[in-house]
Coordinates of C-alpha atoms in Angstrom, one line a residue:
X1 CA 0.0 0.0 0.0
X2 CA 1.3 3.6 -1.1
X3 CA 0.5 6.4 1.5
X4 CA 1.7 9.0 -1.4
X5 CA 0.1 8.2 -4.7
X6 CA 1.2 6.5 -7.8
X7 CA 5.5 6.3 -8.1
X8 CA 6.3 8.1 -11.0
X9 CA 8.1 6.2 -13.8
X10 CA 11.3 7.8 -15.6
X11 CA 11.2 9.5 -18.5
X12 CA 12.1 8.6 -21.9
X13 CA 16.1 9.0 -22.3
X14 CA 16.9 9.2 -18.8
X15 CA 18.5 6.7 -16.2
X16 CA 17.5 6.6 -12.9
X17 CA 20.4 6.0 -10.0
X18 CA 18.5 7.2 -6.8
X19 CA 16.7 10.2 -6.6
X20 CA 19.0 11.4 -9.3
X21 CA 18.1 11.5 -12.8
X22 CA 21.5 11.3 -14.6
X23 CA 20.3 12.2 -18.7
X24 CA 21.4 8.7 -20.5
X25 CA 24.0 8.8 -23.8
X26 CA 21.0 8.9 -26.0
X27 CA 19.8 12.2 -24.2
X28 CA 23.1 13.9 -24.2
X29 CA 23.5 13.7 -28.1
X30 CA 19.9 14.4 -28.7
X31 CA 20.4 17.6 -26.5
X32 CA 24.1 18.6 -27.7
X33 CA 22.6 19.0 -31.5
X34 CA 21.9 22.8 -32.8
X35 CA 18.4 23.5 -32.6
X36 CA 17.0 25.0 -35.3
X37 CA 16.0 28.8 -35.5
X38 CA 13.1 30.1 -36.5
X39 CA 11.8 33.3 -38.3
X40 CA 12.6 35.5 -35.7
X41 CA 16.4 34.4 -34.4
X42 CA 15.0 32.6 -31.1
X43 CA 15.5 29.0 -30.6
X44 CA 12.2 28.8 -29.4
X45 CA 10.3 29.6 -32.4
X46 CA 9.8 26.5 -34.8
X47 CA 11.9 26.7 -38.3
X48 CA 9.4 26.8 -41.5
X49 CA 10.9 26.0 -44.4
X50 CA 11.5 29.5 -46.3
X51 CA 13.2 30.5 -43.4
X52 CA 16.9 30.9 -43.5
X53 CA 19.0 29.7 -40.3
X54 CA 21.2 33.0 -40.9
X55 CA 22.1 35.2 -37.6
X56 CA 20.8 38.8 -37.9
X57 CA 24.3 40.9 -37.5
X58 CA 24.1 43.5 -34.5
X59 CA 23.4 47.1 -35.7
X60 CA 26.2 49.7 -35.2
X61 CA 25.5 52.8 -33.6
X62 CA 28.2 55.9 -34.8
X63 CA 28.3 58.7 -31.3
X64 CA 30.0 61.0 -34.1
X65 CA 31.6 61.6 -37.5
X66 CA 33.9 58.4 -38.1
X67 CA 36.0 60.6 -40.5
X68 CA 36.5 63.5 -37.3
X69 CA 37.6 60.9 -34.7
X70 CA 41.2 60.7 -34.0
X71 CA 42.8 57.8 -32.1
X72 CA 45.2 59.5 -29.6
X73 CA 48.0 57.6 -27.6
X74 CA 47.9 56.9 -23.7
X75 CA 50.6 58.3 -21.8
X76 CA 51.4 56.6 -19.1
X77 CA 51.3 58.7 -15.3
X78 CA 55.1 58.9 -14.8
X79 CA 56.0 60.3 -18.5
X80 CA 53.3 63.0 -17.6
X81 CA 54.9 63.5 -14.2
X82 CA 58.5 64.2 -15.9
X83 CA 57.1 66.3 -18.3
X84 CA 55.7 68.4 -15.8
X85 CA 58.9 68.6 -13.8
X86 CA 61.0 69.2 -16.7
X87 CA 58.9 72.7 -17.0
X88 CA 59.6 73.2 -13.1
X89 CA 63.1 73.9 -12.6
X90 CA 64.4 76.4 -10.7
X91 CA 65.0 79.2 -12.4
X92 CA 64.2 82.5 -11.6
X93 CA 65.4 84.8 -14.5
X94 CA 63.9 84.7 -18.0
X95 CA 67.0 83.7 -20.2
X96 CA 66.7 85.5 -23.8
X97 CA 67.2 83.0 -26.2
X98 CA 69.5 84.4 -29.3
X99 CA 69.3 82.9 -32.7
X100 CA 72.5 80.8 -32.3
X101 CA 70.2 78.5 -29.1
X102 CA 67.4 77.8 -31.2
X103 CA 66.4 74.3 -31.4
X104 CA 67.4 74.2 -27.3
X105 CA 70.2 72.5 -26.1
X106 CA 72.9 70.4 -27.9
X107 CA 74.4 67.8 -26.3
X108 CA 76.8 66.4 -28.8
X109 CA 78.1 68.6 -31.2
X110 CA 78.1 68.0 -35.0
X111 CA 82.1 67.1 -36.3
X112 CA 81.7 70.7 -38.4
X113 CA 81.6 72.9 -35.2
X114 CA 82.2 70.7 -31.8
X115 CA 82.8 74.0 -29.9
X116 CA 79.3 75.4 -30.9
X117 CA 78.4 78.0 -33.5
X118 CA 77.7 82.1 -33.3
X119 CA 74.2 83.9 -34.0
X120 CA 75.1 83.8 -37.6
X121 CA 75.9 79.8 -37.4
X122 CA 79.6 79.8 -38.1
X123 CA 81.7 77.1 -36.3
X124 CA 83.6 78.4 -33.0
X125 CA 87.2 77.9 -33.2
X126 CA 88.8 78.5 -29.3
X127 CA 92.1 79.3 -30.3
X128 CA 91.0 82.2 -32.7
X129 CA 89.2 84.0 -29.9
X130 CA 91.1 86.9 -28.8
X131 CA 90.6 89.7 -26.6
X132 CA 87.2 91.4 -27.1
X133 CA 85.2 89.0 -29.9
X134 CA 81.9 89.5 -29.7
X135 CA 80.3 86.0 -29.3
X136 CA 76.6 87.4 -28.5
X137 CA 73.9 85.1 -28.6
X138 CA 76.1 81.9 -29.5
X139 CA 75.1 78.5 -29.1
X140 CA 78.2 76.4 -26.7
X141 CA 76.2 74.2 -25.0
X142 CA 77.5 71.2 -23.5
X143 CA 80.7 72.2 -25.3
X144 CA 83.9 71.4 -23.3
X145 CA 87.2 73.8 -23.4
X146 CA 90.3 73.2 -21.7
X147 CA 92.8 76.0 -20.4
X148 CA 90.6 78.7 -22.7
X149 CA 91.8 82.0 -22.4
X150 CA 89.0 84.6 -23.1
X151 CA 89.7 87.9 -21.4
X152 CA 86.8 90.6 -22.3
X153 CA 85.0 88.4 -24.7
X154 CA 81.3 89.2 -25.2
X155 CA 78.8 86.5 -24.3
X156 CA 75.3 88.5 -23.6
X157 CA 72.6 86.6 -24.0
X158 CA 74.6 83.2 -24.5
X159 CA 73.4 79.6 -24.7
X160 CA 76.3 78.0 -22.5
X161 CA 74.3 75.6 -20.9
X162 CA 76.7 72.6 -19.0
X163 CA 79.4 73.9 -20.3
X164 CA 82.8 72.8 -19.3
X165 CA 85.8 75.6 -19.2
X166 CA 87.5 74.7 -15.5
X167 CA 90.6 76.8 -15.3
X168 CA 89.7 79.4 -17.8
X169 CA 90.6 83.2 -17.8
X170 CA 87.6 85.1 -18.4
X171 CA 88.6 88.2 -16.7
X172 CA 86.1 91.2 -17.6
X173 CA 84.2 88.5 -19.7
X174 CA 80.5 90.1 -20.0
X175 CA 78.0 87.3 -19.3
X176 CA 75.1 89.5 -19.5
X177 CA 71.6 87.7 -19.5
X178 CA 73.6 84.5 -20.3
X179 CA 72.7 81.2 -19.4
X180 CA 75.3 79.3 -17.6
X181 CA 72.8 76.5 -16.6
X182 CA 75.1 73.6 -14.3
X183 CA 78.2 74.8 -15.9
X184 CA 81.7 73.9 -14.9
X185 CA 83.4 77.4 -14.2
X186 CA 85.5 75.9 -11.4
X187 CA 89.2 77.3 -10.7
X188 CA 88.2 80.0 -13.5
X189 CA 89.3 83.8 -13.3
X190 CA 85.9 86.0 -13.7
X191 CA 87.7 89.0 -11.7
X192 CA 85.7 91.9 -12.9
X193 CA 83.4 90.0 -15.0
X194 CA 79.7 91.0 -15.8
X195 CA 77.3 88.6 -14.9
X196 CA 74.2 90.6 -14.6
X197 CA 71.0 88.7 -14.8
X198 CA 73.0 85.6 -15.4
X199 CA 71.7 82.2 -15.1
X200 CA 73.7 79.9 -12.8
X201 CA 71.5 77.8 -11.2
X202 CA 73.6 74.4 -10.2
X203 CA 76.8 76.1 -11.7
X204 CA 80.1 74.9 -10.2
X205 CA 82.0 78.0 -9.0
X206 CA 84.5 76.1 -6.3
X207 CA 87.5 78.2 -6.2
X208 CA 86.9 80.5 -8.3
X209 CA 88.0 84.1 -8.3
X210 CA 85.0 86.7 -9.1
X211 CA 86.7 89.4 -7.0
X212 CA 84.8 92.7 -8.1
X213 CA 82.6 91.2 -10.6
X214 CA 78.9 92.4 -10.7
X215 CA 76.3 89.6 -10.2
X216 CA 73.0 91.9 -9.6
X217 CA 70.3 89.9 -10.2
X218 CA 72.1 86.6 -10.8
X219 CA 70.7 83.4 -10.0
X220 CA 73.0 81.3 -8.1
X221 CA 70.4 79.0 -6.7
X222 CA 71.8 75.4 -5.6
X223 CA 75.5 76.8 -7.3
X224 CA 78.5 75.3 -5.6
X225 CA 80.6 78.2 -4.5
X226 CA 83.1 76.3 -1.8
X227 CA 86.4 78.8 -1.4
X228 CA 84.9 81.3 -3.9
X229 CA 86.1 84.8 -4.2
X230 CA 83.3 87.2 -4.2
X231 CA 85.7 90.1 -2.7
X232 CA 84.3 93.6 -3.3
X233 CA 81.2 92.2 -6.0
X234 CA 78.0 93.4 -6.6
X235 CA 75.7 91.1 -5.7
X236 CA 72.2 93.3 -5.4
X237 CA 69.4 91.5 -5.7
X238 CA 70.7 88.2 -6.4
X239 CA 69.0 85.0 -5.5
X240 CA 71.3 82.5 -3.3
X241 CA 69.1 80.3 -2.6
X242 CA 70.2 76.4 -1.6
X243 CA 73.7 77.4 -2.7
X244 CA 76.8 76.4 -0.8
X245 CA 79.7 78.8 0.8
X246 CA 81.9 76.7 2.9
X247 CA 84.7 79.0 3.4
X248 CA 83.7 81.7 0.7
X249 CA 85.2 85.0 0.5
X250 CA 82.9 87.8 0.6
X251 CA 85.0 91.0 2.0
X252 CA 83.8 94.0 1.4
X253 CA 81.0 92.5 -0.8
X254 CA 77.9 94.3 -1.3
X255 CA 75.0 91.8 -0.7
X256 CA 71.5 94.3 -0.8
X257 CA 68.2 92.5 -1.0
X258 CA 69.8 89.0 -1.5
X259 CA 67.4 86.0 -1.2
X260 CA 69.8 84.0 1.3
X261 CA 67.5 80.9 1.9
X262 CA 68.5 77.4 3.2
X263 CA 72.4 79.1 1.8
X264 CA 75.0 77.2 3.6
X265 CA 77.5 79.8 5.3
X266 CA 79.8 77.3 7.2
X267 CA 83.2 79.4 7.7
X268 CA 82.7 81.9 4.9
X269 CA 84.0 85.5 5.7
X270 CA 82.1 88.4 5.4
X271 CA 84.0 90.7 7.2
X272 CA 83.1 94.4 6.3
X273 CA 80.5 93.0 3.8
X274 CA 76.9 94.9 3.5
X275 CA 73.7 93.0 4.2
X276 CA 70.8 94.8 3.8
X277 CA 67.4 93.7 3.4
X278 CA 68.3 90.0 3.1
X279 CA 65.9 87.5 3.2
X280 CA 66.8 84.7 6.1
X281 CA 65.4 81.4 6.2
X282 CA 66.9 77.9 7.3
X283 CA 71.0 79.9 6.6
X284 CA 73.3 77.8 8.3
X285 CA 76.0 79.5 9.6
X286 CA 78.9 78.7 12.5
X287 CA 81.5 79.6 14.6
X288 CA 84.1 79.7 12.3
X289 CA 82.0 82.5 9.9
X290 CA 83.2 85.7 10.1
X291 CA 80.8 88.5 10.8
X292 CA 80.9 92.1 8.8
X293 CA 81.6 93.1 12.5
X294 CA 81.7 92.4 16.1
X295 CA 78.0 93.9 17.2
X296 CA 76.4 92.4 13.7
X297 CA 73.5 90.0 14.7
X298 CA 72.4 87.5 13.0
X299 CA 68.8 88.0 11.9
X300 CA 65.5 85.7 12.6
X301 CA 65.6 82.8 10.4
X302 CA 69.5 82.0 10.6
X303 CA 70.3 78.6 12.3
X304 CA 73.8 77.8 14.0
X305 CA 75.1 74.5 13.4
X306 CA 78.5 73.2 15.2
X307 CA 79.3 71.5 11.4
X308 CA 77.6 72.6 8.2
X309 CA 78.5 70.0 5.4
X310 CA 77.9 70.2 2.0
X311 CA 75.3 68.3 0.1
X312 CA 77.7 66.2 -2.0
X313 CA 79.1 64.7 1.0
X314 CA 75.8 64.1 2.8

């Protein structure tokens, strides 16, 4: 006796084992063939025969004009970032550029003229430059000179950027408006020289003699100046910013409205030097720096430090 009806029997094309139906080999062919498509695309419908078993294609939907629509290249996030920072450096002055630094810098110069060319494109020969050639707006980047000896030659408005010329006499050389971008002017002799409005952000001056020159409105900003002669120069209104002075020279220097911040004073002498209106913040200075004179104090914004190193041997 059955308390729950009739037992239901299987279905055609299936095997039972249990409680489970499990679809038999005859099932799972009949199922695993196409089924055919009717008049309207849906396997439901039932195919009649002047129907066509084709797929209808999907329709395409155009936002805009095909012909106007330009495929443009990702940039990735850090070519973006050094493309931005390349337009960031720190520079302060507007450098005019002549007609010999267009096309920007050149770092390897072509076998015609591997000292650089003038304004008018002729090839630079260092050993015809004499005494007072006028070399205004010339292109000598990344050019490299050794023992050059240009006393009062005319660079205004030069493209000297990374230039190499350690150990050069450029005495009453005019670097007017120049720009002396990380160049090598170590061990040189710029007594007297004009370097008005000059750029010399990251130059390296170590050593170098610029005893009376005139630097107003220079930019000197992160230069290395370690046992630099700045005796009796004009230095109005020029940015030192980040730059380094271990054991500078600056004696009777004239330093009005100078922008002094994080400089690095360690042992430099400034012994009957004028500061006026100079901009203090984070100056390191120490014992061993030598005041203008003995009642001069040190404004707000200079720190003393027992050792002041520089930042190439941090």
């Amino acid at each position: 006796m059955r308390l729950f009806g009739k037992r239901s029997a299987p279905k055609r094309g299936t095997a039972t084992t249990g409680a489970r139906r499990v679809p038999s080999a005859q099932g799972r062919a009949r199922a695993a063939q196409p089924r055919p498509l009717g008049s309207s695309g849906k396997p439901g419908d039932s195919a009649k025969p002047g129907d066509s078993a084709k797929v209808p294609e999907p329709e395409v939907i155009y936002l805009g004009d095909p012909k106007k629509v330009t495929d443009k290249p990702l940039v990735p996030k850090k070519k973006r970032k050094m493309a931005r920072a390349k337009h960031a450096q720190h520079v302060h002055h507007q450098v005019t550029a002549g007609h010999g630094s267009k096309g920007g810098e050149v770092r390897h110069q072509s076998p015609d003229s591997p000292y650089g060319v003038d304004k008018v494109g002729t090839p630079i020969v260092p050993g015809k430059i004499t005494p007072g050639t006028d070399l205004r707006e010339c292109n000598m980047a990344w050019v490299t000179v050794n023992n050059a000896n240009w006393p009062q030659v005319e660079f205004t408005g030069a493209n000297m950027r990374k230039i190499r010329i350690s150990k050069a006499n450029l005495s009453r050389a005019v670097f007017r408006q120049a720009d002396l971008f990380g160049a090598d002017l170590s061990r040189c002799n710029l007594k007297e020289a004009d370097l008005s409005y000059a750029n010399l952000t990251g130059a390296d001056l170590s050593r170098a003699d610029l005893s009376k020159a005139i630097l107003r409105g220079a930019d000197l900003s992160g230069a290395n100046c370690r046992m630099t002669r700045f005796e009796g120069a004009d230095l109005t209104d020029a940015i030192l910013a980040e730059a380094d002075f271990p054991m500078a020279q600056f004696r009777k220097a004239h330093l009005r409205n100078v922008n002094l911040h994080s400089a690095n004073l360690g042992g430099a002498n400034m012994f009957e030097a004028v500061l006026e209106d100079c901009a203090f913040r984070e100056t390191y200075y120490t014992d061993e720096t030598i005041k203008p004179d003995r009642t001069y104090q040190w404004p707000e914004g200079a720190i003393k430090k027992k050792v002041v190193r520089r930042r190439d041997d941090q």
